[in-house]
Amino acid sequence: MRPHVDQRQAQVLALVRARGSVRVAELAQELGISPVTLRRDIEAMAARGEIQRMHGVISRVEPGSAPAGGRAGAGEAGASAAALSTAAGQGAPTGGGEGLVIGMVVPTTEYYYADVVRGARAAVESRGARLTVGLTRYLPGEDRTQADRLLSTGAHGLLLTPNWEAGSPGPGEGAWTVELPVPTVLVERWAPPGHPAAALDRVASDHAHGAARAVQHLVGLGHRRIALASRTTPTTARLRAGYEAAVAALGLEPAPPWPPAGPGPLSDADTFARTLEYLCDAVTAGGVTAALIHSDTDAIMLIPRLQARGVRVPEDLALITYDDEVAGLADVPLSAVAPAKREVGARAADLLLDRLLERLSGENPQGSPRQHLELLPRLTIRT
């Protein structure tokens, strides 16, 4: 007979307290229960403040620490201020960061964000501080959960990339970012004027400039009708804004409009097929001779399919890709726009550390003016 839920949770609690932390998959196997059942127990226990949740791991709540499942408020703000004072007491010199812990919430540490995290880590460690990371995998609400977890484990400040689908908050979204009890810097995200998060420091790539730079280069090669192909990502809106601005400023002929997507969300396969059809039609019937494609991986997958449909690359369709993660590894290396990902991470980390040291010094109670930094992507030409 399976143990009653109370008995099972008591057993989980006893094991976590005895061991300090334990992997969820291993614990489910040890207890002979399904991972789904165990996750349900973990959610209930975390909500009661009995354990702390991390990715794939649960750990005991140390005396005096805030539970990871809770929301930061006035009490946590006081605790954070005390922790910051303690860090200062450990001898952090002017311009340094010894004793400070920087929390970083990002969607992933792969592909684009790998270099963002590397840049932040190098900057943090060069100043004697320590970087801890929380991953969201773009799951709804996980950005706030990870921010709370990092605060509960002692982060003095946060580098934050919220799960905003358009790269900026939608209606009623994102106000929690300004309620955090520690200095916070948005990374590769922005908020429109009037939104509370617009008052936060932020460091981001100027994707609009990157798109415009690609259009300018293609115009210099003689192209007059240029298309943009991008799946929907947090980068897309800024790419399209820069692309459309460049087309208008340079007096280019507009590319054919995209056909309606139809009701409901499209699968990745449907999105890819739609992009292929659009580009084939744009070349054969719409007079398009060049395109900016986001991202590299899409471009590399599209090229053989375009050629199979009779569209030669680059003879019929010149391509520039956006991101420059793997564009140079294509069988025919592709020119690409490269956001300054590592520099974005480093600048954001330095800005946050400067904020923390400013708070510690107490010399400027009002704090220096908030900063919105946009770094210009680079265009790498490959032939």
Coordinates of C-alpha atoms in Angstrom, one line a residue:
M1 CA 0.0 0.0 0.0
R2 CA 1.3 3.5 -0.9
P3 CA 2.0 5.8 2.1
H4 CA -0.6 8.5 2.8
V5 CA 0.4 11.9 1.3
D6 CA 1.2 13.3 4.8
Q7 CA 3.5 10.4 5.5
R8 CA 5.1 10.7 2.1
Q9 CA 5.8 14.4 2.5
A10 CA 7.2 13.9 6.0
Q11 CA 9.5 11.3 4.5
V12 CA 10.6 13.7 1.8
L13 CA 11.2 16.5 4.4
A14 CA 13.2 14.2 6.6
L15 CA 15.5 13.1 3.8
V16 CA 16.0 16.7 2.6
R17 CA 16.9 17.9 6.1
A18 CA 19.3 15.0 6.6
R19 CA 21.1 15.4 3.3
G20 CA 20.8 19.2 2.7
S21 CA 19.8 18.8 -0.9
V22 CA 18.7 16.0 -3.2
R23 CA 18.0 15.5 -6.9
V24 CA 14.3 15.1 -7.6
A25 CA 14.7 12.3 -10.1
E26 CA 16.8 10.3 -7.7
L27 CA 14.4 10.9 -4.8
A28 CA 11.4 9.7 -6.8
Q29 CA 13.3 6.5 -7.7
E30 CA 14.3 6.0 -4.0
L31 CA 10.8 6.5 -2.7
G32 CA 9.2 4.4 -5.5
I33 CA 6.8 7.1 -6.6
S34 CA 6.3 8.8 -10.0
P35 CA 8.1 12.1 -10.7
V36 CA 4.7 13.7 -11.3
T37 CA 3.5 12.7 -7.8
L38 CA 6.8 13.9 -6.2
R39 CA 6.6 17.3 -8.0
R40 CA 3.1 17.8 -6.7
D41 CA 4.4 17.1 -3.2
I42 CA 7.3 19.5 -3.7
E43 CA 5.0 22.3 -4.9
A44 CA 2.9 22.0 -1.7
M45 CA 5.9 21.8 0.6
A46 CA 7.6 24.7 -1.1
A47 CA 4.5 26.8 -0.8
R48 CA 4.5 26.1 3.0
G49 CA 8.1 27.2 3.2
E50 CA 9.4 23.7 4.2
I51 CA 11.9 23.3 1.4
Q52 CA 13.5 25.3 -1.4
R53 CA 13.1 24.4 -5.1
M54 CA 15.8 24.7 -7.7
H55 CA 16.1 23.2 -11.2
G56 CA 15.9 19.4 -10.6
V57 CA 17.0 19.8 -7.0
I58 CA 15.3 20.5 -3.7
S59 CA 17.1 21.6 -0.6
R60 CA 16.3 22.3 3.1
V61 CA 15.5 25.8 4.3
E62 CA 18.3 27.1 6.4
P63 CA 17.4 28.9 9.6
G64 CA 16.7 32.6 9.0
S65 CA 16.4 32.3 5.2
A66 CA 13.4 33.2 3.2
P67 CA 11.6 30.3 1.4
A68 CA 12.1 30.2 -2.3
G69 CA 8.4 30.0 -3.0
G70 CA 7.6 33.3 -1.3
R71 CA 7.6 36.8 -2.8
A72 CA 10.2 39.4 -1.8
G73 CA 8.8 42.2 0.3
A74 CA 9.7 44.6 3.0
G75 CA 11.1 41.9 5.2
E76 CA 13.4 40.6 2.5
A77 CA 14.4 44.2 1.6
G78 CA 15.7 44.6 5.1
A79 CA 17.5 41.3 5.0
S80 CA 19.0 42.2 1.7
A81 CA 20.3 45.5 3.1
A82 CA 21.8 43.7 6.0
A83 CA 23.5 41.2 3.7
L84 CA 24.8 44.0 1.6
S85 CA 26.2 45.7 4.7
T86 CA 27.8 42.4 5.7
A87 CA 29.4 42.1 2.3
A88 CA 30.8 45.6 2.7
G89 CA 32.2 44.7 6.1
Q90 CA 34.2 41.9 4.4
G91 CA 36.5 44.5 2.9
A92 CA 35.2 45.3 -0.6
P93 CA 37.5 48.2 -1.8
T94 CA 36.3 51.1 -3.9
G95 CA 35.6 49.8 -7.4
G96 CA 35.7 46.2 -6.2
G97 CA 33.0 43.7 -5.4
E98 CA 34.5 41.2 -3.0
G99 CA 31.8 39.5 -0.9
L100 CA 29.0 40.4 -3.3
V101 CA 26.7 37.9 -5.0
I102 CA 25.1 38.7 -8.3
G103 CA 22.0 36.7 -9.3
M104 CA 21.3 36.4 -13.0
V105 CA 17.9 35.2 -14.4
V106 CA 18.1 34.1 -18.1
P107 CA 16.0 31.9 -20.3
T108 CA 18.9 29.5 -21.0
T109 CA 22.6 29.3 -21.0
E110 CA 22.7 27.9 -24.5
Y111 CA 22.9 29.5 -28.0
Y112 CA 22.5 33.3 -27.7
Y113 CA 22.6 33.6 -23.9
A114 CA 25.7 31.5 -23.5
D115 CA 27.9 34.5 -24.4
V116 CA 25.7 36.9 -22.4
V117 CA 26.3 34.8 -19.3
R118 CA 30.0 34.4 -20.1
G119 CA 30.4 38.2 -20.3
A120 CA 28.6 38.7 -17.1
R121 CA 30.6 36.1 -15.3
A122 CA 33.9 37.4 -16.4
A123 CA 33.0 41.0 -15.3
V124 CA 31.6 39.8 -11.9
E125 CA 34.6 37.5 -11.1
S126 CA 37.1 40.1 -12.3
R127 CA 35.8 42.4 -9.5
G128 CA 35.9 39.6 -6.8
A129 CA 32.2 39.0 -6.7
R130 CA 30.3 35.8 -7.5
L131 CA 27.6 35.0 -10.1
T132 CA 24.7 32.7 -9.6
V133 CA 22.3 31.8 -12.3
G134 CA 18.6 30.9 -12.5
L135 CA 17.1 29.5 -15.7
T136 CA 13.5 30.0 -16.9
R137 CA 13.3 28.0 -20.2
Y138 CA 10.7 30.7 -21.1
L139 CA 8.1 29.1 -18.8
P140 CA 5.3 31.4 -17.7
G141 CA 6.0 32.9 -14.3
E142 CA 9.4 31.2 -13.9
D143 CA 11.3 34.5 -14.2
R144 CA 9.8 35.7 -11.0
T145 CA 10.2 32.3 -9.3
Q146 CA 13.9 32.3 -10.2
A147 CA 14.4 35.9 -9.1
D148 CA 12.8 35.0 -5.7
R149 CA 15.0 31.9 -5.4
L150 CA 18.2 33.8 -6.0
L151 CA 17.2 36.5 -3.5
S152 CA 16.4 33.8 -0.9
T153 CA 19.9 32.3 -1.4
G154 CA 21.7 35.7 -0.8
A155 CA 21.9 37.6 -4.1
H156 CA 22.6 41.3 -3.5
G157 CA 21.5 42.4 -6.9
L158 CA 19.8 40.9 -10.0
L159 CA 20.6 40.8 -13.7
L160 CA 17.1 40.1 -15.1
T161 CA 15.9 38.8 -18.5
P162 CA 12.1 38.5 -18.0
N163 CA 10.0 36.2 -20.2
W164 CA 8.4 39.0 -22.2
E165 CA 7.4 37.5 -25.6
A166 CA 7.9 40.8 -27.5
G167 CA 11.1 41.7 -25.6
S168 CA 9.1 44.3 -23.7
P169 CA 6.2 43.8 -21.2
G170 CA 2.6 43.5 -22.5
P171 CA -0.4 45.1 -20.8
G172 CA -0.4 44.4 -17.1
E173 CA 2.9 42.5 -17.3
G174 CA 6.2 43.1 -15.6
A175 CA 5.4 45.5 -12.8
W176 CA 6.9 43.0 -10.3
T177 CA 10.4 43.8 -11.6
V178 CA 10.4 47.2 -9.9
E179 CA 9.2 45.8 -6.6
L180 CA 12.3 43.7 -6.0
P181 CA 14.2 44.7 -2.9
V182 CA 17.6 44.8 -4.5
P183 CA 19.2 46.8 -7.4
T184 CA 18.1 45.3 -10.7
V185 CA 19.3 45.6 -14.3
L186 CA 17.3 44.4 -17.3
V187 CA 19.4 42.5 -19.8
E188 CA 18.3 42.3 -23.5
R189 CA 14.9 43.6 -22.5
W190 CA 13.3 47.0 -22.6
A191 CA 10.2 48.7 -21.3
P192 CA 8.2 51.5 -23.0
P193 CA 8.0 55.0 -21.5
G194 CA 5.3 55.1 -18.8
H195 CA 5.8 51.4 -17.8
P196 CA 7.2 51.0 -14.3
A197 CA 10.1 48.9 -15.6
A198 CA 11.2 51.8 -17.8
A199 CA 12.7 53.3 -14.6
L200 CA 15.1 50.4 -14.3
D201 CA 18.7 50.3 -15.5
R202 CA 19.0 48.2 -18.7
V203 CA 21.6 47.0 -21.2
A204 CA 20.5 45.6 -24.5
S205 CA 21.6 45.1 -28.1
D206 CA 20.2 47.7 -30.5
H207 CA 18.6 45.1 -32.8
A208 CA 16.9 47.8 -34.9
H209 CA 20.3 49.2 -35.8
G210 CA 21.5 45.7 -36.6
A211 CA 18.6 45.0 -39.0
A212 CA 19.1 48.4 -40.6
R213 CA 22.8 47.8 -41.0
A214 CA 22.1 44.6 -42.9
V215 CA 19.7 46.4 -45.3
Q216 CA 22.2 49.1 -45.9
H217 CA 24.9 46.6 -46.8
L218 CA 22.5 44.7 -49.2
V219 CA 21.6 48.0 -50.9
G220 CA 25.3 48.7 -51.4
L221 CA 25.5 45.5 -53.3
G222 CA 22.7 46.7 -55.6
H223 CA 19.6 45.1 -54.1
R224 CA 16.5 47.2 -54.2
R225 CA 13.8 44.7 -52.9
I226 CA 14.8 43.0 -49.6
A227 CA 12.7 40.8 -47.5
L228 CA 12.8 40.1 -43.7
A229 CA 12.1 36.5 -42.5
S230 CA 12.0 36.1 -38.7
R231 CA 10.1 33.7 -36.5
T232 CA 8.4 35.3 -33.5
T233 CA 11.0 35.9 -30.7
P234 CA 11.7 38.7 -28.2
T235 CA 14.0 40.1 -30.9
T236 CA 11.5 40.2 -33.7
A237 CA 9.7 43.5 -33.0
R238 CA 13.0 45.5 -32.9
L239 CA 14.3 43.8 -36.0
R240 CA 11.2 44.6 -37.9
A241 CA 11.3 48.2 -36.7
G242 CA 14.9 48.7 -37.9
Y243 CA 14.2 46.9 -41.2
E244 CA 11.1 49.0 -42.0
A245 CA 12.9 52.2 -41.0
A246 CA 15.8 51.4 -43.3
V247 CA 13.5 50.4 -46.2
A248 CA 11.7 53.7 -45.9
A249 CA 14.8 55.9 -45.4
L250 CA 16.6 54.3 -48.4
G251 CA 13.6 54.6 -50.6
L252 CA 13.4 50.8 -51.4
E253 CA 10.7 49.0 -53.1
P254 CA 8.7 47.1 -50.4
A255 CA 8.9 43.3 -50.3
P256 CA 5.6 41.4 -50.8
P257 CA 3.5 41.2 -47.6
W258 CA 3.4 38.0 -45.7
P259 CA 0.2 36.0 -46.1
P260 CA -2.1 35.7 -43.1
A261 CA -1.0 33.1 -40.6
G262 CA -4.5 31.8 -40.0
P263 CA -6.2 31.1 -36.6
G264 CA -4.3 29.7 -33.7
P265 CA -0.5 29.4 -33.0
L266 CA 1.7 27.7 -35.6
S267 CA 4.0 24.8 -34.8
D268 CA 7.7 25.2 -35.5
A269 CA 7.3 23.0 -38.6
D270 CA 4.4 25.0 -39.9
T271 CA 6.3 28.3 -39.3
F272 CA 9.4 27.0 -41.1
A273 CA 7.2 25.8 -44.1
R274 CA 5.5 29.1 -44.2
T275 CA 8.8 31.0 -44.3
L276 CA 10.0 28.7 -47.1
E277 CA 6.9 29.3 -49.2
Y278 CA 7.1 33.1 -48.6
L279 CA 10.7 33.3 -49.7
C280 CA 10.1 31.2 -52.8
D281 CA 7.2 33.2 -53.9
A282 CA 8.9 36.5 -53.0
V283 CA 11.8 35.6 -55.4
T284 CA 9.9 34.0 -58.2
A285 CA 6.9 36.4 -58.3
G286 CA 7.8 39.3 -56.0
G287 CA 11.1 40.5 -57.3
V288 CA 13.0 40.0 -54.1
T289 CA 16.7 39.5 -54.5
A290 CA 18.0 39.5 -50.9
A291 CA 16.8 38.7 -47.4
L292 CA 17.6 39.2 -43.8
I293 CA 16.9 35.9 -41.9
H294 CA 16.6 35.5 -38.2
S295 CA 18.2 33.2 -37.1
D296 CA 21.4 31.5 -38.3
T297 CA 19.9 28.0 -37.8
D298 CA 16.8 28.8 -39.8
A299 CA 18.9 30.2 -42.7
I300 CA 21.2 27.1 -42.7
M301 CA 18.1 24.9 -42.9
L302 CA 16.4 27.0 -45.5
I303 CA 19.2 27.1 -48.0
P304 CA 19.1 23.5 -49.3
R305 CA 15.3 23.7 -49.4
L306 CA 15.3 26.9 -51.4
Q307 CA 17.8 25.4 -53.8
A308 CA 15.6 22.3 -54.2
R309 CA 12.8 24.7 -55.2
G310 CA 15.0 26.3 -57.8
V311 CA 16.0 29.4 -55.8
R312 CA 19.8 29.7 -55.9
V313 CA 21.7 31.2 -53.0
P314 CA 23.3 33.7 -53.4
E315 CA 22.7 34.0 -57.2
D316 CA 18.9 34.4 -56.9
L317 CA 18.7 35.3 -53.2
A318 CA 21.5 36.9 -51.2
L319 CA 21.3 36.3 -47.5
I320 CA 22.4 37.9 -44.3
T321 CA 21.5 36.1 -41.1
Y322 CA 20.9 37.6 -37.6
D323 CA 22.6 36.4 -34.4
D324 CA 25.9 35.0 -35.9
E325 CA 26.0 32.0 -33.7
V326 CA 26.7 29.4 -36.4
A327 CA 26.6 31.4 -39.6
G328 CA 30.3 30.9 -40.2
L329 CA 29.8 27.1 -40.0
A330 CA 27.5 26.8 -43.0
D331 CA 28.9 24.9 -46.0
V332 CA 29.0 28.3 -47.7
P333 CA 29.8 30.7 -44.7
L334 CA 27.1 33.3 -44.4
S335 CA 27.5 37.0 -43.7
A336 CA 25.7 37.8 -40.4
V337 CA 24.8 40.5 -37.9
A338 CA 26.3 39.8 -34.6
P339 CA 24.8 41.4 -31.4
A340 CA 27.5 42.2 -28.9
K341 CA 26.3 39.5 -26.6
R342 CA 29.3 39.1 -24.3
E343 CA 29.7 42.8 -24.0
V344 CA 26.0 43.2 -23.1
G345 CA 26.5 40.7 -20.2
A346 CA 29.7 42.4 -19.0
R347 CA 28.3 46.0 -19.2
A348 CA 25.1 44.9 -17.3
A349 CA 27.2 43.2 -14.6
D350 CA 29.5 46.2 -14.2
L351 CA 26.5 48.6 -14.0
L352 CA 24.9 46.5 -11.3
L353 CA 28.1 46.2 -9.3
D354 CA 28.5 50.0 -9.5
R355 CA 24.9 50.4 -8.2
L356 CA 25.7 48.2 -5.3
L357 CA 28.9 49.9 -4.4
E358 CA 27.2 53.3 -4.7
R359 CA 24.5 52.1 -2.2
L360 CA 27.2 50.8 0.1
S361 CA 29.2 54.1 0.1
G362 CA 26.2 56.2 1.0
E363 CA 27.7 59.2 -0.7
N364 CA 24.8 59.8 -3.0
P365 CA 21.5 58.9 -1.3
Q366 CA 19.5 59.7 -4.4
G367 CA 21.7 57.5 -6.6
S368 CA 23.1 58.4 -9.9
P369 CA 20.8 58.7 -12.9
R370 CA 19.5 55.4 -14.3
Q371 CA 21.0 54.2 -17.6
H372 CA 19.6 52.7 -20.7
L373 CA 22.5 51.4 -22.7
E374 CA 22.1 50.0 -26.2
L375 CA 25.2 48.3 -27.9
L376 CA 25.4 48.3 -31.6
P377 CA 25.6 44.9 -33.3
R378 CA 28.4 44.2 -35.8
L379 CA 28.1 43.1 -39.4
T380 CA 30.5 40.4 -40.3
I381 CA 31.0 39.9 -44.1
R382 CA 31.9 36.4 -45.3
T383 CA 32.7 35.5 -48.9

